[in-house]
């Protein structure tokens, strides 16, 4: 293994270690960065090396080490003392549904059974799911409700407060 390969391996390991340290899955970090999870995986295993190899070679030619460079920069030393700021992510359909349900006044839902179901739905969406995160259960729920919201007939049959929730979900931008 030549020096550049060792550097690439250290960069890849550092990236993976930092992601794990932050408690992020590859999918979560990739989504935040606008990358595919597969590409991030390649970066973490030094598999996506063409551009990185060029950067390492250029830095090496001028006597710099990409791995050591950030540690010695004053701004990075200052950054280490500050907590990592949260990355703002685009709202998911579950977020839109969660917000619509939070705005819903359950006391105004005329059908007590529907009100109870909406309360349960709120709990499902709130359970272990932060802003910008979707559980598989929430995704399936949103998909089913969005499909229902596309039906004008279904919208005409539901309680007005339920219709407001479905319309908010229908009008929300679909998530990839």
XYZ file of N, CA and C in Angstrom:
528
model
N 0.857 -1.180 0.000
C 0.000 0.000 0.000
C 0.899 1.239 0.000
N 0.707 2.117 -1.002
C 1.546 3.317 -1.062
C 1.004 4.391 -0.111
N 1.733 5.470 -0.014
C 1.395 6.545 0.935
C 0.009 7.130 0.646
N -0.319 7.330 -0.638
C -1.634 7.870 -0.987
C -2.755 6.924 -0.564
N -2.549 5.620 -0.772
C -3.556 4.644 -0.364
C -3.753 4.667 1.152
N -2.654 4.804 1.884
C -2.752 4.887 3.344
C -3.528 6.135 3.753
N -3.259 7.238 3.081
C -3.970 8.486 3.379
C -5.456 8.329 3.089
N -5.788 7.736 1.942
C -7.193 7.522 1.589
C -7.884 6.624 2.614
N -7.192 5.592 3.053
C -7.762 4.688 4.052
C -8.000 5.427 5.375
N -7.067 6.301 5.764
C -7.234 7.077 7.007
C -8.400 8.056 6.879
N -8.533 8.685 5.720
C -9.645 9.618 5.498
C -10.974 8.869 5.589
N -11.044 7.741 4.911
C -12.274 6.945 4.910
C -12.632 6.510 6.331
N -11.647 6.040 7.081
C -11.890 5.603 8.458
C -12.309 6.780 9.340
N -11.678 7.928 9.140
C -12.034 9.125 9.921
C -13.473 9.545 9.643
N -13.864 9.495 8.387
C -15.232 9.843 8.014
C -16.222 8.903 8.689
N -15.957 7.613 8.598
C -16.847 6.628 9.209
C -16.909 6.819 10.716
N -15.747 6.969 11.359
C -15.707 7.140 12.811
C -16.507 8.361 13.253
N -16.356 9.462 12.529
C -17.060 10.693 12.893
C -18.566 10.539 12.700
N -18.977 9.870 11.621
C -20.403 9.642 11.395
C -21.001 8.824 12.532
N -20.299 7.755 12.917
C -20.764 6.894 14.005
C -20.788 7.680 15.318
N -19.755 8.473 15.552
C -19.670 9.306 16.753
C -20.863 10.260 16.853
N -21.319 10.756 15.715
C -22.465 11.664 15.681
C -23.800 10.923 15.766
N -23.740 9.591 15.742
C -24.962 8.802 15.844
C -25.795 8.793 14.578
N -25.145 8.962 13.432
C -25.858 8.998 12.156
C -25.654 7.697 11.393
N -26.707 7.245 10.750
C -26.554 6.106 9.843
C -26.015 6.647 8.520
N -25.534 5.745 7.674
C -25.079 6.184 6.354
C -26.226 6.836 5.592
N -27.408 6.270 5.701
C -28.569 6.823 4.992
C -28.882 8.235 5.458
N -28.838 8.450 6.770
C -29.140 9.786 7.304
C -28.121 10.819 6.834
N -26.835 10.472 6.925
C -25.804 11.425 6.509
C -25.874 11.667 5.006
N -26.080 10.610 4.246
C -26.175 10.761 2.791
C -27.332 11.685 2.424
N -28.463 11.518 3.099
C -29.619 12.375 2.815
C -29.298 13.831 3.144
N -28.645 14.061 4.267
C -28.268 15.428 4.650
C -27.346 16.067 3.619
N -26.485 15.252 3.020
C -25.496 15.763 2.070
C -25.992 15.769 0.631
N -27.136 15.142 0.394
C -27.644 15.057 -0.971
C -26.906 14.017 -1.795
N -26.371 13.005 -1.125
C -25.651 11.916 -1.793
C -26.471 10.647 -1.685
N -26.101 9.644 -2.455
C -26.729 8.339 -2.261
C -25.999 7.632 -1.126
N -26.696 6.722 -0.484
C -26.074 5.941 0.589
C -24.943 5.092 0.020
N -25.111 4.608 -1.200
C -24.074 3.782 -1.835
C -22.783 4.580 -2.040
N -22.904 5.839 -2.467
C -21.708 6.660 -2.681
C -21.019 6.954 -1.353
N -21.805 7.263 -0.318
C -21.207 7.507 0.994
C -20.483 6.257 1.484
N -21.066 5.102 1.235
C -20.417 3.848 1.609
C -19.068 3.706 0.910
N -19.023 4.075 -0.373
C -17.752 4.018 -1.108
C -16.734 4.981 -0.508
N -17.195 6.165 -0.103
C -16.276 7.118 0.528
C -15.720 6.551 1.833
N -16.573 5.868 2.590
C -16.148 5.324 3.878
C -15.243 4.104 3.738
N -15.201 3.516 2.578
C -14.329 2.356 2.363
C -13.215 2.676 1.378
N -13.048 3.967 1.101
C -12.034 4.451 0.152
C -12.262 3.866 -1.240
N -13.508 3.513 -1.546
C -13.834 2.985 -2.867
C -14.038 4.069 -3.913
N -14.457 5.252 -3.499
C -14.660 6.378 -4.423
C -13.427 7.259 -4.331
N -12.413 6.911 -5.099
C -11.106 7.530 -4.856
C -10.575 8.437 -5.947
N -11.191 8.477 -7.097
C -10.597 9.215 -8.214
C -10.297 10.665 -7.854
N -11.309 11.420 -7.445
C -11.084 12.825 -7.107
C -10.284 12.973 -5.820
N -10.553 12.115 -4.863
C -9.825 12.178 -3.599
C -8.344 11.876 -3.808
N -8.053 10.902 -4.659
C -6.660 10.551 -4.955
C -5.940 11.752 -5.577
N -6.629 12.469 -6.467
C -6.023 13.663 -7.075
C -5.741 14.727 -6.020
N -6.691 14.931 -5.122
C -6.511 15.923 -4.065
C -5.334 15.551 -3.166
N -5.244 14.296 -2.785
C -4.128 13.834 -1.952
C -2.805 14.053 -2.678
N -2.764 13.757 -3.978
C -1.533 13.938 -4.757
C -1.138 15.411 -4.838
N -2.115 16.288 -5.069
C -1.823 17.726 -5.157
C -1.319 18.243 -3.815
N -1.992 17.876 -2.745
C -1.547 18.328 -1.421
C -0.162 17.784 -1.094
N 0.073 16.518 -1.432
C 1.392 15.925 -1.192
C 2.485 16.639 -1.964
N 2.149 17.077 -3.170
C 3.137 17.772 -4.001
C 3.577 19.099 -3.389
N 2.705 19.691 -2.566
C 3.080 20.959 -1.920
C 3.391 20.761 -0.436
N 3.587 19.502 -0.048
C 4.023 19.210 1.314
C 2.927 19.222 2.366
N 1.681 19.032 1.955
C 0.578 19.001 2.917
C -0.028 17.604 2.982
N -0.557 17.261 4.147
C -1.216 15.976 4.365
C -2.684 16.269 4.646
N -3.575 15.756 3.822
C -5.004 16.027 3.953
C -5.541 15.616 5.319
N -5.058 14.525 5.860
C -5.552 14.064 7.155
C -5.052 14.966 8.278
N -3.799 15.393 8.223
C -3.238 16.238 9.279
C -3.667 17.690 9.125
N -3.911 18.133 7.916
C -4.235 19.531 7.641
C -5.370 20.074 8.512
N -6.518 19.418 8.568
C -7.602 19.995 9.366
C -7.274 20.117 10.856
N -6.509 19.191 11.404
C -6.207 19.234 12.832
C -5.348 20.426 13.212
N -4.577 20.938 12.278
C -3.664 22.021 12.611
C -4.237 23.399 12.322
N -5.369 23.465 11.666
C -5.957 24.754 11.312
C -6.624 25.370 12.552
N -6.365 26.669 12.845
C -6.928 27.311 14.046
C -8.453 27.249 14.125
N -9.121 27.390 12.999
C -10.590 27.354 13.020
C -11.100 25.998 13.476
N -10.394 24.946 13.114
C -10.817 23.602 13.516
C -10.596 23.406 15.007
N -9.483 23.901 15.534
C -9.244 23.778 16.977
C -10.351 24.487 17.747
N -10.787 25.655 17.262
C -11.871 26.393 17.910
C -13.181 25.617 17.791
N -13.418 25.013 16.642
C -14.651 24.270 16.391
C -14.779 23.082 17.335
N -13.673 22.453 17.685
C -13.724 21.289 18.572
C -14.335 21.629 19.920
N -14.198 22.885 20.347
C -14.718 23.268 21.652
C -16.211 23.597 21.604
N -16.786 23.711 20.406
C -18.205 24.023 20.263
C -18.983 22.766 19.889
N -20.227 22.661 20.362
C -21.034 21.503 19.964
C -21.393 21.591 18.488
N -21.609 20.448 17.888
C -21.988 20.381 16.486
C -23.398 20.929 16.316
N -23.556 21.870 15.418
C -24.879 22.450 15.155
C -25.716 21.439 14.387
N -26.996 21.378 14.701
C -27.837 20.436 13.963
C -27.947 20.861 12.504
N -27.988 19.867 11.642
C -28.160 20.133 10.220
C -29.658 20.208 9.952
N -30.078 21.261 9.274
C -31.499 21.409 8.970
C -31.823 20.593 7.729
N -32.804 19.720 7.898
C -33.185 18.872 6.786
C -34.553 19.271 6.267
N -34.776 18.885 5.056
C -36.065 19.121 4.430
C -37.103 18.255 5.148
N -38.272 18.802 5.352
C -39.340 18.066 6.022
C -39.777 16.877 5.170
N -40.044 15.775 5.836
C -40.529 14.568 5.168
C -42.056 14.591 5.160
N -42.689 13.720 4.373
C -44.151 13.631 4.424
C -44.659 13.315 5.835
N -43.912 12.505 6.584
C -44.320 12.228 7.966
C -44.313 13.503 8.794
N -43.324 14.376 8.557
C -43.280 15.657 9.270
C -44.509 16.491 8.936
N -44.858 16.531 7.641
C -46.030 17.302 7.213
C -47.298 16.745 7.860
N -47.423 15.433 7.869
C -48.592 14.810 8.484
C -48.596 15.071 9.986
N -47.436 14.943 10.612
C -47.320 15.189 12.049
C -47.776 16.617 12.377
N -47.314 17.589 11.590
C -47.706 18.985 11.832
C -49.208 19.192 11.604
N -49.736 18.582 10.542
C -51.174 18.716 10.272
C -51.988 18.121 11.418
N -51.542 16.991 11.944
C -52.251 16.365 13.062
C -52.119 17.192 14.338
N -50.978 17.842 14.524
C -50.811 18.688 15.708
C -51.745 19.895 15.646
N -51.993 20.402 14.434
C -52.903 21.543 14.276
C -54.368 21.133 14.440
N -54.638 19.852 14.271
C -56.009 19.357 14.326
C -56.537 19.400 15.761
N -57.657 20.076 15.950
C -58.324 20.129 17.255
C -59.237 18.908 17.333
N -58.802 17.902 18.074
C -59.549 16.641 18.134
C -60.948 16.825 18.710
N -61.152 17.850 19.513
C -62.491 18.078 20.082
C -63.491 18.509 19.005
N -62.982 18.929 17.847
C -63.865 19.364 16.757
C -64.140 18.249 15.748
N -63.504 17.091 15.935
C -63.776 15.947 15.056
C -65.091 15.339 15.538
N -66.102 15.335 14.664
C -67.453 14.933 15.079
C -67.569 13.451 15.439
N -66.756 12.614 14.851
C -66.809 11.176 15.116
C -65.783 10.832 16.198
N -66.248 10.395 17.396
C -65.313 10.088 18.485
C -64.305 8.989 18.116
N -64.749 8.023 17.312
C -63.834 6.955 16.895
C -62.726 7.520 16.004
N -63.084 8.418 15.104
C -62.078 9.052 14.238
C -61.118 9.890 15.074
N -61.643 10.593 16.070
C -60.783 11.404 16.942
C -59.778 10.510 17.669
N -60.244 9.358 18.144
C -59.349 8.427 18.840
C -58.286 7.886 17.885
N -58.671 7.619 16.653
C -57.702 7.119 15.670
C -56.661 8.185 15.329
N -57.107 9.441 15.230
C -56.145 10.513 14.968
C -55.182 10.681 16.142
N -55.688 10.527 17.357
C -54.811 10.613 18.527
C -53.778 9.487 18.481
N -54.230 8.285 18.117
C -53.304 7.154 18.000
C -52.296 7.393 16.877
N -52.756 7.974 15.777
C -51.872 8.283 14.656
C -50.804 9.288 15.071
N -51.204 10.290 15.846
C -50.222 11.253 16.380
C -49.133 10.525 17.158
N -49.563 9.571 17.998
C -48.602 8.827 18.814
C -47.648 8.006 17.955
N -48.187 7.363 16.918
C -47.344 6.558 16.026
C -46.283 7.435 15.370
N -46.691 8.602 14.895
C -45.753 9.485 14.205
C -44.765 10.135 15.158
N -45.152 10.312 16.406
C -44.257 10.941 17.377
C -43.307 9.929 18.003
N -43.635 8.657 17.941
C -42.856 7.615 18.608
C -41.492 7.424 17.976
N -40.456 7.957 18.630
C -39.075 7.741 18.199
C -38.718 8.378 16.888
N -39.467 9.338 16.452
C -39.210 9.945 15.157
C -39.039 11.439 15.323
N -37.822 11.940 15.072
C -37.570 13.372 15.150
C -37.840 14.030 13.821
N -37.736 15.330 13.809
C -37.935 16.098 12.575
C -36.964 15.594 11.518
N -37.463 15.311 10.340
C -36.601 14.880 9.249
C -36.325 13.386 9.232
N -36.907 12.632 10.177
C -36.675 11.191 10.211
C -38.008 10.486 9.999
N -37.963 9.369 9.299
C -39.171 8.599 9.056
C -38.912 7.142 9.380
N -39.784 6.572 10.188
C -39.706 5.141 10.426
C -40.412 4.446 9.267
N -40.101 3.179 9.027
C -40.795 2.457 7.953
C -42.314 2.434 8.184
N -42.723 2.312 9.433
C -44.155 2.292 9.755
C -44.798 3.628 9.371
N -44.129 4.724 9.706
C -44.663 6.051 9.363
C -44.716 6.230 7.852
N -43.674 5.767 7.142
C -43.655 5.888 5.676
C -44.839 5.159 5.052
N -45.108 3.943 5.533
C -46.232 3.168 5.001
C -47.558 3.864 5.286
N -47.668 4.410 6.474
C -48.869 5.133 6.864
C -49.082 6.353 5.974
N -48.031 7.117 5.773
C -48.112 8.312 4.927
C -48.484 7.922 3.504
N -47.884 6.852 2.993
C -48.179 6.402 1.632
C -49.672 6.065 1.494
N -50.210 5.348 2.473
C -51.629 4.978 2.426
C -52.527 6.205 2.517
N -52.204 7.113 3.422
C -53.020 8.321 3.578
C -52.909 9.237 2.367
N -51.712 9.328 1.800
C -51.544 10.171 0.607
C -52.384 9.605 -0.545
N -52.414 8.287 -0.664
C -53.224 7.654 -1.703
C -54.704 7.984 -1.482
N -55.148 7.894 -0.242
C -56.527 8.236 0.091
C -56.806 9.710 -0.216
N -55.848 10.567 0.068
C -56.015 12.007 -0.145
C -56.119 12.368 -1.623
N -55.682 11.485 -2.512
C -55.774 11.752 -3.951
C -57.191 11.538 -4.479
N -58.027 10.892 -3.686
C -59.394 10.588 -4.117
C -60.345 11.717 -3.705
N -60.892 12.409 -4.699
C -61.865 13.471 -4.408
C -63.100 12.899 -3.721
N -63.466 11.679 -4.109
C -64.630 11.046 -3.485
C -64.375 10.811 -1.998
N -63.209 10.288 -1.668
C -62.872 10.055 -0.260
C -62.851 11.372 0.509
N -62.288 12.405 -0.106
C -62.229 13.711 0.559
C -63.623 14.282 0.804
N -64.559 13.987 -0.108
C -65.920 14.518 0.056
C -66.683 13.798 1.165
N -66.245 12.590 1.511
C -66.960 11.793 2.508
C -66.463 11.990 3.932
N -65.273 12.523 4.097
C -64.696 12.601 5.442
C -65.078 13.893 6.150
N -64.963 13.845 7.454
C -65.178 15.006 8.314
C -64.286 16.157 7.837
N -64.745 17.414 7.901
C -63.933 18.545 7.429
C -62.552 18.636 8.084
N -62.459 18.304 9.364
C -61.152 18.377 10.021
C -60.218 17.287 9.499
N -60.784 16.129 9.183
C -59.995 15.044 8.600
C -59.556 15.441 7.193
N -60.469 16.059 6.448
C -60.148 16.523 5.098
C -58.964 17.497 5.141
N -58.939 18.369 6.149
C -57.837 19.338 6.265
C -56.495 18.623 6.425
N -56.485 17.559 7.210
C -55.247 16.787 7.403
C -54.844 16.110 6.096
N -55.808 15.484 5.427
C -55.504 14.790 4.174
C -55.037 15.763 3.090
N -55.673 16.930 3.020
C -55.258 17.923 2.023
C -53.852 18.442 2.311
N -53.528 18.624 3.590
C -52.172 19.069 3.942
C -51.153 18.027 3.499
N -51.493 16.767 3.677
C -50.590 15.696 3.266
C -50.502 15.624 1.744
N -51.627 15.757 1.066
C -51.633 15.695 -0.400
C -50.810 16.832 -1.004
N -50.913 18.011 -0.392
C -50.222 19.182 -0.926
C -48.745 19.223 -0.565
N -48.336 18.397 0.409
C -46.917 18.357 0.789
C -46.124 17.744 -0.353
N -44.916 18.229 -0.536
C -44.053 17.706 -1.602
C -43.712 16.255 -1.300
N -43.896 15.358 -2.260
C -43.553 13.949 -2.033
C -42.079 13.806 -1.714
N -41.775 12.891 -0.791
C -40.389 12.609 -0.398
C -39.877 11.502 -1.288
N -38.646 11.574 -1.722
C -38.013 10.589 -2.619
C -38.434 9.197 -2.322
